[in-house]
């Protein structure tokens, strides 16, 4: 089948920053931002718990960023080296 040949002949593209698998350190960094946001009153305890649950289940760096994109601290911290 032609489609199959095209797929096989193309080299696999390297994942972009958001597509990379998240590490425990990545999850810890996001959890720290969420903890600080709760301490500042930006998140309620329920919102914090819900987001942390999502952080623990996230597979990629891009999935992690969703949980902090509406928080100021997310825009002030240095981005990971691979992003």
mmCIF file of N, CA and C in Angstrom:
data_model
loop_
_atom_site.group_PDB
_atom_site.id
_atom_site.type_symbol
_atom_site.label_atom_id
_atom_site.label_comp_id
_atom_site.label_asym_id
_atom_site.label_seq_id
_atom_site.Cartn_x
_atom_site.Cartn_y
_atom_site.Cartn_z
ATOM 1 N N UNK A 1 0.846 -1.175 0.000
ATOM 2 C CA UNK A 1 0.000 0.000 0.000
ATOM 3 C C UNK A 1 0.891 1.237 0.000
ATOM 4 N N UNK A 2 0.576 2.241 -0.802
ATOM 5 C CA UNK A 2 1.393 3.442 -0.937
ATOM 6 C C UNK A 2 1.527 4.214 0.362
ATOM 7 N N UNK A 3 0.449 4.357 1.091
ATOM 8 C CA UNK A 3 0.477 5.098 2.350
ATOM 9 C C UNK A 3 1.452 4.447 3.328
ATOM 10 N N UNK A 4 1.442 3.151 3.369
ATOM 11 C CA UNK A 4 2.331 2.431 4.271
ATOM 12 C C UNK A 4 3.790 2.650 3.871
ATOM 13 N N UNK A 5 4.096 2.645 2.585
ATOM 14 C CA UNK A 5 5.457 2.872 2.118
ATOM 15 C C UNK A 5 5.928 4.272 2.476
ATOM 16 N N UNK A 6 5.041 5.282 2.321
ATOM 17 C CA UNK A 6 5.416 6.653 2.652
ATOM 18 C C UNK A 6 5.726 6.788 4.138
ATOM 19 N N UNK A 7 4.935 6.175 4.965
ATOM 20 C CA UNK A 7 5.133 6.248 6.407
ATOM 21 C C UNK A 7 6.441 5.580 6.811
ATOM 22 N N UNK A 8 6.728 4.448 6.202
ATOM 23 C CA UNK A 8 7.942 3.716 6.536
ATOM 24 C C UNK A 8 9.199 4.437 6.054
ATOM 25 N N UNK A 9 9.125 5.154 4.941
ATOM 26 C CA UNK A 9 10.313 5.777 4.381
ATOM 27 C C UNK A 9 10.689 7.077 5.074
ATOM 28 N N UNK A 10 9.742 7.707 5.797
ATOM 29 C CA UNK A 10 10.039 8.961 6.488
ATOM 30 C C UNK A 10 10.719 8.685 7.816
ATOM 31 N N UNK A 11 11.800 9.419 8.112
ATOM 32 C CA UNK A 11 12.428 9.245 9.417
ATOM 33 C C UNK A 11 11.531 9.815 10.511
ATOM 34 N N UNK A 12 11.609 9.234 11.671
ATOM 35 C CA UNK A 12 10.797 9.710 12.792
ATOM 36 C C UNK A 12 11.267 11.096 13.208
ATOM 37 N N UNK A 13 10.343 12.006 13.346
ATOM 38 C CA UNK A 13 10.675 13.367 13.769
ATOM 39 C C UNK A 13 10.936 13.375 15.271
ATOM 40 N N UNK A 14 11.864 14.227 15.669
ATOM 41 C CA UNK A 14 12.140 14.355 17.095
ATOM 42 C C UNK A 14 10.986 15.088 17.761
ATOM 43 N N UNK A 15 10.620 14.672 18.963
ATOM 44 C CA UNK A 15 9.517 15.356 19.646
ATOM 45 C C UNK A 15 9.907 16.780 20.030
ATOM 46 N N UNK A 16 8.940 17.686 19.916
ATOM 47 C CA UNK A 16 9.160 19.066 20.353
ATOM 48 C C UNK A 16 9.039 19.099 21.866
ATOM 49 N N UNK A 17 9.414 20.227 22.472
ATOM 50 C CA UNK A 17 9.413 20.356 23.923
ATOM 51 C C UNK A 17 8.123 19.914 24.580
ATOM 52 N N UNK A 18 6.989 20.343 24.056
ATOM 53 C CA UNK A 18 5.703 20.011 24.656
ATOM 54 C C UNK A 18 5.343 18.535 24.493
ATOM 55 N N UNK A 19 5.972 17.871 23.528
ATOM 56 C CA UNK A 19 5.668 16.463 23.265
ATOM 57 C C UNK A 19 6.576 15.510 24.027
ATOM 58 N N UNK A 20 7.590 16.034 24.680
ATOM 59 C CA UNK A 20 8.512 15.187 25.427
ATOM 60 C C UNK A 20 7.838 14.589 26.644
ATOM 61 N N UNK A 21 8.240 13.392 26.998
ATOM 62 C CA UNK A 21 7.704 12.749 28.187
ATOM 63 C C UNK A 21 8.099 13.553 29.419
ATOM 64 N N UNK A 22 7.178 13.718 30.339
ATOM 65 C CA UNK A 22 7.429 14.462 31.570
ATOM 66 C C UNK A 22 8.195 13.588 32.557
ATOM 67 N N UNK A 23 9.133 14.207 33.255
ATOM 68 C CA UNK A 23 9.891 13.500 34.288
ATOM 69 C C UNK A 23 9.285 13.814 35.650
ATOM 70 N N UNK A 24 9.750 13.108 36.661
ATOM 71 C CA UNK A 24 9.312 13.409 38.032
ATOM 72 C C UNK A 24 9.702 14.834 38.407
ATOM 73 N N UNK A 25 10.871 15.278 37.962
ATOM 74 C CA UNK A 25 11.318 16.649 38.251
ATOM 75 C C UNK A 25 10.395 17.673 37.591
ATOM 76 N N UNK A 26 9.926 17.386 36.381
ATOM 77 C CA UNK A 26 8.976 18.276 35.705
ATOM 78 C C UNK A 26 7.680 18.371 36.507
ATOM 79 N N UNK A 27 7.189 17.219 36.965
ATOM 80 C CA UNK A 27 5.955 17.205 37.756
ATOM 81 C C UNK A 27 6.140 17.950 39.072
ATOM 82 N N UNK A 28 7.295 17.759 39.713
ATOM 83 C CA UNK A 28 7.587 18.461 40.973
ATOM 84 C C UNK A 28 7.614 19.974 40.769
ATOM 85 N N UNK A 29 8.180 20.431 39.665
ATOM 86 C CA UNK A 29 8.254 21.865 39.374
ATOM 87 C C UNK A 29 6.852 22.456 39.251
ATOM 88 N N UNK A 30 5.964 21.762 38.561
ATOM 89 C CA UNK A 30 4.595 22.235 38.387
ATOM 90 C C UNK A 30 3.850 22.191 39.727
ATOM 91 N N UNK A 31 4.058 21.136 40.491
ATOM 92 C CA UNK A 31 3.409 21.024 41.806
ATOM 93 C C UNK A 31 3.856 22.153 42.725
ATOM 94 N N UNK A 32 5.119 22.553 42.637
ATOM 95 C CA UNK A 32 5.622 23.678 43.443
ATOM 96 C C UNK A 32 4.914 24.979 43.059
ATOM 97 N N UNK A 33 4.732 25.199 41.770
ATOM 98 C CA UNK A 33 4.034 26.400 41.308
ATOM 99 C C UNK A 33 2.592 26.397 41.821
ATOM 100 N N UNK A 34 1.945 25.244 41.767
ATOM 101 C CA UNK A 34 0.570 25.138 42.246
ATOM 102 C C UNK A 34 0.485 25.367 43.755
ATOM 103 N N UNK A 35 1.447 24.831 44.481
ATOM 104 C CA UNK A 35 1.474 25.029 45.940
ATOM 105 C C UNK A 35 1.627 26.505 46.273
ATOM 106 N N UNK A 36 2.527 27.178 45.582
ATOM 107 C CA UNK A 36 2.723 28.615 45.799
ATOM 108 C C UNK A 36 1.466 29.410 45.449
ATOM 109 N N UNK A 37 0.802 29.017 44.372
ATOM 110 C CA UNK A 37 -0.420 29.708 43.955
ATOM 111 C C UNK A 37 -1.518 29.548 45.001
ATOM 112 N N UNK A 38 -1.607 28.384 45.611
ATOM 113 C CA UNK A 38 -2.597 28.180 46.659
ATOM 114 C C UNK A 38 -2.245 29.023 47.886
ATOM 115 N N UNK A 39 -0.967 29.071 48.241
ATOM 116 C CA UNK A 39 -0.523 29.867 49.387
ATOM 117 C C UNK A 39 -0.792 31.359 49.170
ATOM 118 N N UNK A 40 -0.726 31.813 47.933
ATOM 119 C CA UNK A 40 -0.984 33.216 47.592
ATOM 120 C C UNK A 40 -2.479 33.520 47.476
ATOM 121 N N UNK A 41 -3.320 32.502 47.532
ATOM 122 C CA UNK A 41 -4.751 32.697 47.405
ATOM 123 C C UNK A 41 -5.254 32.707 45.975
ATOM 124 N N UNK A 42 -4.420 32.295 45.036
ATOM 125 C CA UNK A 42 -4.826 32.267 43.626
ATOM 126 C C UNK A 42 -5.640 31.012 43.297
ATOM 127 N N UNK A 43 -5.461 29.965 44.085
ATOM 128 C CA UNK A 43 -6.206 28.720 43.909
ATOM 129 C C UNK A 43 -6.838 28.332 45.239
ATOM 130 N N UNK A 44 -8.026 27.761 45.176
ATOM 131 C CA UNK A 44 -8.632 27.207 46.379
ATOM 132 C C UNK A 44 -8.002 25.834 46.638
ATOM 133 N N UNK A 45 -8.269 25.292 47.796
ATOM 134 C CA UNK A 45 -7.739 23.963 48.123
ATOM 135 C C UNK A 45 -8.285 22.915 47.148
ATOM 136 N N UNK A 46 -9.550 23.052 46.781
ATOM 137 C CA UNK A 46 -10.145 22.104 45.829
ATOM 138 C C UNK A 46 -9.513 22.218 44.445
ATOM 139 N N UNK A 47 -9.297 23.457 43.979
ATOM 140 C CA UNK A 47 -8.647 23.657 42.682
ATOM 141 C C UNK A 47 -7.229 23.092 42.705
ATOM 142 N N UNK A 48 -6.525 23.334 43.788
ATOM 143 C CA UNK A 48 -5.164 22.827 43.932
ATOM 144 C C UNK A 48 -5.153 21.301 43.858
ATOM 145 N N UNK A 49 -6.037 20.665 44.630
ATOM 146 C CA UNK A 49 -6.089 19.196 44.641
ATOM 147 C C UNK A 49 -6.418 18.636 43.262
ATOM 148 N N UNK A 50 -7.342 19.267 42.579
ATOM 149 C CA UNK A 50 -7.729 18.812 41.242
ATOM 150 C C UNK A 50 -6.561 18.929 40.263
ATOM 151 N N UNK A 51 -5.868 20.050 40.322
ATOM 152 C CA UNK A 51 -4.744 20.255 39.399
ATOM 153 C C UNK A 51 -3.580 19.325 39.709
ATOM 154 N N UNK A 52 -3.289 19.126 40.985
ATOM 155 C CA UNK A 52 -2.188 18.229 41.353
ATOM 156 C C UNK A 52 -2.489 16.809 40.883
ATOM 157 N N UNK A 53 -3.730 16.401 41.002
ATOM 158 C CA UNK A 53 -4.123 15.081 40.505
ATOM 159 C C UNK A 53 -3.837 14.965 39.008
ATOM 160 N N UNK A 54 -4.156 16.010 38.269
ATOM 161 C CA UNK A 54 -3.884 16.025 36.830
ATOM 162 C C UNK A 54 -2.399 16.019 36.527
ATOM 163 N N UNK A 55 -1.629 16.751 37.325
ATOM 164 C CA UNK A 55 -0.170 16.796 37.149
ATOM 165 C C UNK A 55 0.422 15.399 37.316
ATOM 166 N N UNK A 56 -0.039 14.682 38.311
ATOM 167 C CA UNK A 56 0.482 13.340 38.559
ATOM 168 C C UNK A 56 0.129 12.366 37.442
ATOM 169 N N UNK A 57 -0.962 12.617 36.748
ATOM 170 C CA UNK A 57 -1.388 11.745 35.649
ATOM 171 C C UNK A 57 -0.815 12.161 34.297
ATOM 172 N N UNK A 58 -0.244 13.353 34.203
ATOM 173 C CA UNK A 58 0.263 13.870 32.923
ATOM 174 C C UNK A 58 1.417 13.025 32.394
ATOM 175 N N UNK A 59 1.423 12.842 31.092
ATOM 176 C CA UNK A 59 2.478 12.053 30.440
ATOM 177 C C UNK A 59 3.529 12.925 29.755
ATOM 178 N N UNK A 60 3.128 14.109 29.260
ATOM 179 C CA UNK A 60 4.057 14.955 28.517
ATOM 180 C C UNK A 60 4.207 16.321 29.179
ATOM 181 N N UNK A 61 5.263 17.020 28.814
ATOM 182 C CA UNK A 61 5.507 18.363 29.324
ATOM 183 C C UNK A 61 4.366 19.293 28.921
ATOM 184 N N UNK A 62 3.861 19.145 27.726
ATOM 185 C CA UNK A 62 2.750 19.968 27.264
ATOM 186 C C UNK A 62 1.503 19.783 28.110
ATOM 187 N N UNK A 63 1.244 18.573 28.540
ATOM 188 C CA UNK A 63 0.104 18.318 29.409
ATOM 189 C C UNK A 63 0.285 18.998 30.762
ATOM 190 N N UNK A 64 1.508 19.106 31.228
ATOM 191 C CA UNK A 64 1.779 19.755 32.516
ATOM 192 C C UNK A 64 1.522 21.252 32.457
ATOM 193 N N UNK A 65 1.936 21.865 31.383
ATOM 194 C CA UNK A 65 1.830 23.320 31.265
ATOM 195 C C UNK A 65 0.389 23.811 31.325
ATOM 196 N N UNK A 66 -0.547 22.973 30.941
ATOM 197 C CA UNK A 66 -1.961 23.343 30.963
ATOM 198 C C UNK A 66 -2.400 23.733 32.382
ATOM 199 N N UNK A 67 -1.843 23.084 33.377
ATOM 200 C CA UNK A 67 -2.276 23.297 34.754
ATOM 201 C C UNK A 67 -1.802 24.614 35.361
ATOM 202 N N UNK A 68 -0.841 25.271 34.710
ATOM 203 C CA UNK A 68 -0.316 26.519 35.285
ATOM 204 C C UNK A 68 -0.396 27.710 34.342
ATOM 205 N N UNK A 69 -0.915 27.531 33.162
ATOM 206 C CA UNK A 69 -0.867 28.613 32.174
ATOM 207 C C UNK A 69 -1.616 29.867 32.606
ATOM 208 N N UNK A 70 -2.564 29.755 33.537
ATOM 209 C CA UNK A 70 -3.303 30.929 33.997
ATOM 210 C C UNK A 70 -2.720 31.535 35.274
ATOM 211 N N UNK A 71 -1.539 31.071 35.675
ATOM 212 C CA UNK A 71 -0.897 31.561 36.895
ATOM 213 C C UNK A 71 0.322 32.417 36.556
ATOM 214 N N UNK A 72 0.478 33.553 37.235
ATOM 215 C CA UNK A 72 1.619 34.437 36.947
ATOM 216 C C UNK A 72 2.977 33.761 37.146
ATOM 217 N N UNK A 73 3.100 32.911 38.130
ATOM 218 C CA UNK A 73 4.382 32.258 38.405
ATOM 219 C C UNK A 73 4.865 31.428 37.224
ATOM 220 N N UNK A 74 3.949 30.934 36.434
ATOM 221 C CA UNK A 74 4.329 30.126 35.271
ATOM 222 C C UNK A 74 5.082 30.949 34.246
ATOM 223 N N UNK A 75 4.837 32.237 34.218
ATOM 224 C CA UNK A 75 5.457 33.106 33.229
ATOM 225 C C UNK A 75 6.731 33.762 33.749
ATOM 226 N N UNK A 76 7.020 33.605 35.021
ATOM 227 C CA UNK A 76 8.202 34.234 35.623
ATOM 228 C C UNK A 76 9.334 33.243 35.821
ATOM 229 N N UNK A 77 9.029 31.977 35.850
ATOM 230 C CA UNK A 77 10.067 30.971 36.063
ATOM 231 C C UNK A 77 10.738 30.633 34.743
ATOM 232 N N UNK A 78 11.979 30.218 34.846
ATOM 233 C CA UNK A 78 12.736 29.852 33.643
ATOM 234 C C UNK A 78 12.126 28.623 33.004
ATOM 235 N N UNK A 79 12.055 28.627 31.687
ATOM 236 C CA UNK A 79 11.535 27.485 30.950
ATOM 237 C C UNK A 79 12.580 26.368 30.977
ATOM 238 N N UNK A 80 12.126 25.110 30.879
ATOM 239 C CA UNK A 80 13.080 24.001 30.838
ATOM 240 C C UNK A 80 14.033 24.155 29.657
ATOM 241 N N UNK A 81 15.207 23.607 29.771
ATOM 242 C CA UNK A 81 16.252 23.746 28.750
ATOM 243 C C UNK A 81 15.850 23.167 27.406
ATOM 244 N N UNK A 82 14.963 22.186 27.373
ATOM 245 C CA UNK A 82 14.587 21.535 26.129
ATOM 246 C C UNK A 82 13.405 22.193 25.453
ATOM 247 N N UNK A 83 12.806 23.192 26.043
ATOM 248 C CA UNK A 83 11.619 23.836 25.438
ATOM 249 C C UNK A 83 12.016 24.861 24.399
#
